[in-house]
Amino acid sequence: MFEGFTHCKIALSDAVLNVRYGGSGPPLLLLHGHPRTHATWSKVAPKLAAFFTVVCPDLRGFGESSKPLDLPDHAGSSKRAKAKDCIELMGSLGFERFAIVGHDRGSYIAYRTALDYPGKITSLVVLDCIPIIEALERCNEVFARQWYHWFFFAQPEKPERAISTDPDAWYGGKTPYMGDEEYQDFRRAIHSPATVHTMLEDYRAGLSIDRLHDEEDRQRGRKIQCPVLCLWSEKDDLGQIYSDIPSLWQNWASNVQTGTIKSGHHMAEEAPHELCERLKDFLMK
């Protein structure tokens, strides 16, 4: 994986992140989702490295990165805390301003970073995402049926017990799109009880402190200042649940482009060429 990339651990003020970075050109930070690790970008990052300096961390609490302490308000697993990690990580590599791409749970961290640090983010790409508060306020029987895991994962203790009884059955095995190294990286994560717990803490934060942060921004009229691209998977369910994704994002940013990718949910694994082309078209304008 990631031929030519540097692989290291980088210590920040509140976390130690497992990171790969490589390439040359404008800096680009790629954030994975649940239950993946940075390895989900293994087909995308080398292609983009011909045009950008690409940085791929395991998020705080995920993969081989450090695990935050449990707090009553889940602040250590909040998107705000992880956004701070992004700024410190890129700063440690010498980048004061950068573009950011997030998929799934990583997309919530990406847009939180753009909201909290508007002077630092040049462009934002969110993949399979609408803001957390927008999803929760539109929760109906379709959302509850298809995204029930949001609410199950937010319960104390029981989801950890259910998942760790048989992680492979819960999360699935190797897909046709995963290489052997990628699969082993993924499997190490889901077979670590500590990692499963902190991945679930990300969902607990989502239904509590993250929602409050979104609500505060909306009340204050804060919007994302940089250009935004939202892409969603044609074979996944975001477009089925929400028919108004473009207008939803226009409430949060003034410069928004939207579109779809012909893939299932894990688009970086299933449609890496198409995703790379869409990212290049947007980020190199």
C-alpha positions as a printed Julia matrix, in Angstrom:
285×3 Matrix{Float64}:
   0.0     0.0     0.0
   0.96    3.65   -0.54
   4.2     3.03   -2.42
   6.55    5.98   -1.96
   4.62    7.36    1.03
   6.13    8.02    4.45
   4.51    6.04    7.28
   4.88    7.36   10.82
   3.21    8.28   14.09
   2.79   12.01   14.74
   2.24   13.32   18.27
  -0.2    16.2    18.67
  -1.32   18.05   21.79
  -4.14   15.58   22.56
  -3.54   12.6    20.27
  -0.97   10.5    18.44
  -2.02    9.81   14.87
  -0.97    6.98   12.57
  -0.24    8.75    9.27
   0.91    8.16    5.71
   1.86   11.07    3.49
   3.48   11.54    0.12
   3.49   13.34   -3.2
   4.14   16.97   -4.02
   2.08   20.05   -4.67
  -0.73   21.71   -2.73
  -1.56   19.93    0.56
  -4.6    17.65    0.67
  -5.91   15.88    3.78
  -8.02   12.73    3.33
 -10.24   11.55    6.21
 -11.73    8.04    6.25
 -15.03    6.86    7.72
 -16.37    4.08    9.96
 -15.17    1.36   10.36
 -12.34    1.95    7.93
  -8.81    3.22    8.46
  -6.59    5.41    6.32
  -6.03    2.3     4.15
  -9.38    2.96    2.46
  -7.53    5.63    0.4
  -4.84    3.22   -0.88
  -6.07    3.35   -4.5
  -6.81    7.07   -4.44
  -3.89    8.63   -2.58
  -1.1     7.48   -4.97
  -3.03    8.81   -7.97
  -3.6    12.16   -6.28
   0.03   12.32   -5.13
   1.04   13.21   -8.69
  -0.73   16.55   -8.16
  -0.92   17.09   -4.4
   0.93   16.4    -1.17
  -1.52   13.84    0.21
  -1.89   13.17    3.94
  -3.91   10.17    5.18
  -4.27    9.7     8.95
  -6.16    7.2    11.02
  -8.63    9.42   12.86
  -8.3     9.79   16.6
  -9.89    6.66   18.09
  -9.67    4.7    14.83
  -7.11    2.27   13.45
  -3.65    2.6    14.98
  -4.15    6.15   16.27
  -4.46    6.86   19.99
  -7.74    6.48   21.83
  -9.3     9.48   23.59
 -10.37    9.27   27.21
 -14.07    8.81   27.84
 -15.76   11.99   29.01
 -19.39   12.48   30.14
 -20.1    14.79   27.18
 -18.0    12.73   24.71
 -15.93   15.84   23.95
 -12.76   13.8    23.38
 -14.49   12.03   20.49
 -16.2    15.13   19.13
 -15.73   16.35   15.61
 -14.39   19.6    17.08
 -11.61   17.73   18.88
 -10.78   15.8    15.72
 -10.83   19.01   13.67
  -8.19   20.37   16.01
  -6.16   17.23   15.31
  -6.39   17.99   11.57
  -5.06   21.52   12.0
  -2.21   20.39   14.26
  -1.32   17.46   12.0
  -1.07   19.56    8.88
   0.76   22.3    10.77
   3.33   19.77   11.96
   3.99   18.88    8.32
   4.44   22.55    7.43
   1.0    23.3     5.96
  -0.91   26.27    7.31
  -3.66   26.07    4.67
  -4.92   22.95    2.92
  -7.8    21.26    1.16
  -9.73   18.6     3.06
 -11.77   15.6     1.9
 -13.86   13.47    4.24
 -15.92   10.33    3.72
 -18.67    9.06    6.02
 -17.7     9.94    9.65
 -14.62   11.69    8.27
 -16.88   14.05    6.34
 -18.34   15.38    9.6
 -14.83   16.14   10.81
 -14.0    17.77    7.48
 -16.9    20.22    7.54
 -16.36   20.92   11.25
 -12.75   21.81   10.44
 -13.93   24.19    7.72
 -16.4    25.83   10.11
 -14.02   26.14   13.06
 -10.92   27.15   11.06
 -12.18   29.1     8.02
  -8.79   30.68    7.35
  -7.08   27.29    7.16
  -9.23   25.39    4.65
  -8.94   26.2     0.95
 -11.54   23.68   -0.31
 -13.88   21.14    1.29
 -15.14   17.86   -0.17
 -17.74   15.8     1.71
 -18.56   12.29    0.51
 -21.88   10.64    1.46
 -22.74   13.37    3.95
 -25.18   16.01    5.07
 -24.64   17.93    8.34
 -25.43   15.95   11.47
 -28.14   18.3    12.68
 -29.86   18.22    9.29
 -29.95   14.41    9.39
 -31.33   14.29   12.92
 -33.99   16.9    12.3
 -35.18   14.96    9.24
 -35.2    11.6    10.99
 -38.2     9.58    9.81
 -39.06    5.9     9.46
 -36.81    5.55    6.38
 -33.82    7.02    8.21
 -34.54    4.95   11.33
 -34.79    1.75    9.29
 -31.71    2.28    7.11
 -29.47    4.17    9.56
 -30.64    2.54   12.79
 -26.99    2.01   13.71
 -26.69    5.72   14.63
 -28.99    5.09   17.58
 -27.79    1.6    18.45
 -24.13    2.67   18.48
 -25.0     5.56   20.79
 -26.24    3.21   23.52
 -23.83    2.43   26.38
 -21.94   -0.87   26.43
 -24.35   -3.08   24.48
 -23.04   -2.31   20.97
 -19.46   -3.07   22.02
 -20.59   -6.43   23.38
 -22.57   -7.24   20.26
 -19.82   -6.26   17.81
 -16.88   -7.79   19.64
 -18.61  -11.17   19.9
 -17.96  -11.59   16.16
 -16.46   -8.48   14.49
 -16.13  -10.19   11.1
 -19.82  -11.06   11.04
 -20.83   -7.56   12.15
 -18.63   -5.56    9.78
 -18.24   -8.06    6.96
 -15.16   -9.69    5.54
 -12.88   -8.87    2.66
 -14.62   -7.26   -0.3
 -13.61   -7.67   -3.97
 -12.23   -4.12   -3.8
  -9.86   -4.67   -0.87
  -6.26   -5.76   -1.25
  -4.71   -8.08    1.3
  -2.87   -5.31    3.16
  -5.95   -3.12    3.25
  -8.03   -5.97    4.6
  -5.53   -6.81    7.33
  -5.41   -3.15    8.4
  -9.22   -3.05    8.55
  -9.37   -6.38   10.4
  -6.86   -5.26   13.04
  -9.1    -2.29   13.78
 -12.37   -4.15   14.11
 -10.79   -6.9    16.26
  -9.46   -4.37   18.78
 -12.04   -3.87   21.58
 -10.47   -0.51   22.44
 -10.81    0.66   18.84
 -14.39   -0.59   18.55
 -15.25    1.36   21.69
 -13.74    4.64   20.51
 -15.25    4.24   17.03
 -18.64    3.99   18.77
 -17.84    7.01   20.93
 -17.72    8.93   17.65
 -21.44    8.13   17.23
 -22.23    9.01   20.84
 -20.62   12.39   20.26
 -22.64   12.71   17.06
 -25.97   12.53   18.88
 -24.89   14.91   21.63
 -22.04   17.42   21.54
 -21.62   17.42   17.74
 -25.28   18.22   17.25
 -24.99   21.09   19.74
 -22.01   22.5    17.84
 -23.98   22.39   14.57
 -26.93   24.08   16.22
 -24.75   26.85   17.66
 -23.25   27.54   14.22
 -26.66   27.72   12.59
 -28.03   30.06   15.25
 -25.05   32.36   14.77
 -25.39   32.25   11.0
 -21.92   30.79   10.5
 -21.31   29.29    7.08
 -18.45   27.45    5.42
 -16.35   30.06    3.62
 -14.44   27.94    1.12
 -15.77   26.18   -2.01
 -17.6    22.93   -1.19
 -18.14   19.78   -3.23
 -20.61   17.15   -2.01
 -20.6    13.78   -3.78
 -22.72   10.78   -2.86
 -22.78    7.15   -3.96
 -25.45    6.2    -6.48
 -25.72    2.67   -5.06
 -25.9     3.73   -1.42
 -28.84    5.24    0.42
 -28.04    8.93    1.05
 -29.75    9.96   -2.2
 -32.7     7.7    -1.4
 -33.25    9.26    2.02
 -32.75   12.89    0.95
 -34.04   14.31   -2.32
 -32.75   17.82   -1.54
 -29.05   17.32   -0.85
 -27.94   20.37   -2.9
 -30.32   22.74   -1.1
 -29.34   21.29    2.28
 -25.71   22.15    1.68
 -26.58   25.6     0.33
 -27.83   26.37    3.84
 -24.31   25.8     5.12
 -22.12   27.26    2.37
 -22.52   29.84   -0.38
 -20.3    28.1    -2.96
 -21.51   24.5    -3.33
 -21.25   21.92   -6.1
 -22.92   18.52   -5.9
 -22.96   15.26   -7.82
 -22.89   11.48   -7.65
 -20.35    8.68   -8.0
 -21.26    5.35   -9.62
 -20.41    3.12   -6.69
 -21.52    1.72   -3.38
 -20.78    3.46   -0.1
 -17.01    2.92   -0.03
 -16.36    4.93   -3.18
 -12.6     5.29   -2.66
 -12.34    1.5    -2.86
 -15.03    0.8    -5.46
 -14.6     3.73   -7.87
 -11.14    5.19   -7.24
 -10.54    6.43  -10.8
 -13.84    8.31  -11.03
 -13.4     9.76   -7.55
  -9.85   10.93   -8.34
 -11.0    12.65  -11.5
 -13.83   14.42   -9.68
 -11.49   15.53   -6.92
  -8.88   16.79   -9.37
 -11.47   18.69  -11.39
 -12.73   20.45   -8.26
  -9.49   21.02   -6.36
  -7.37   22.17   -9.31
  -9.65   24.95  -10.54
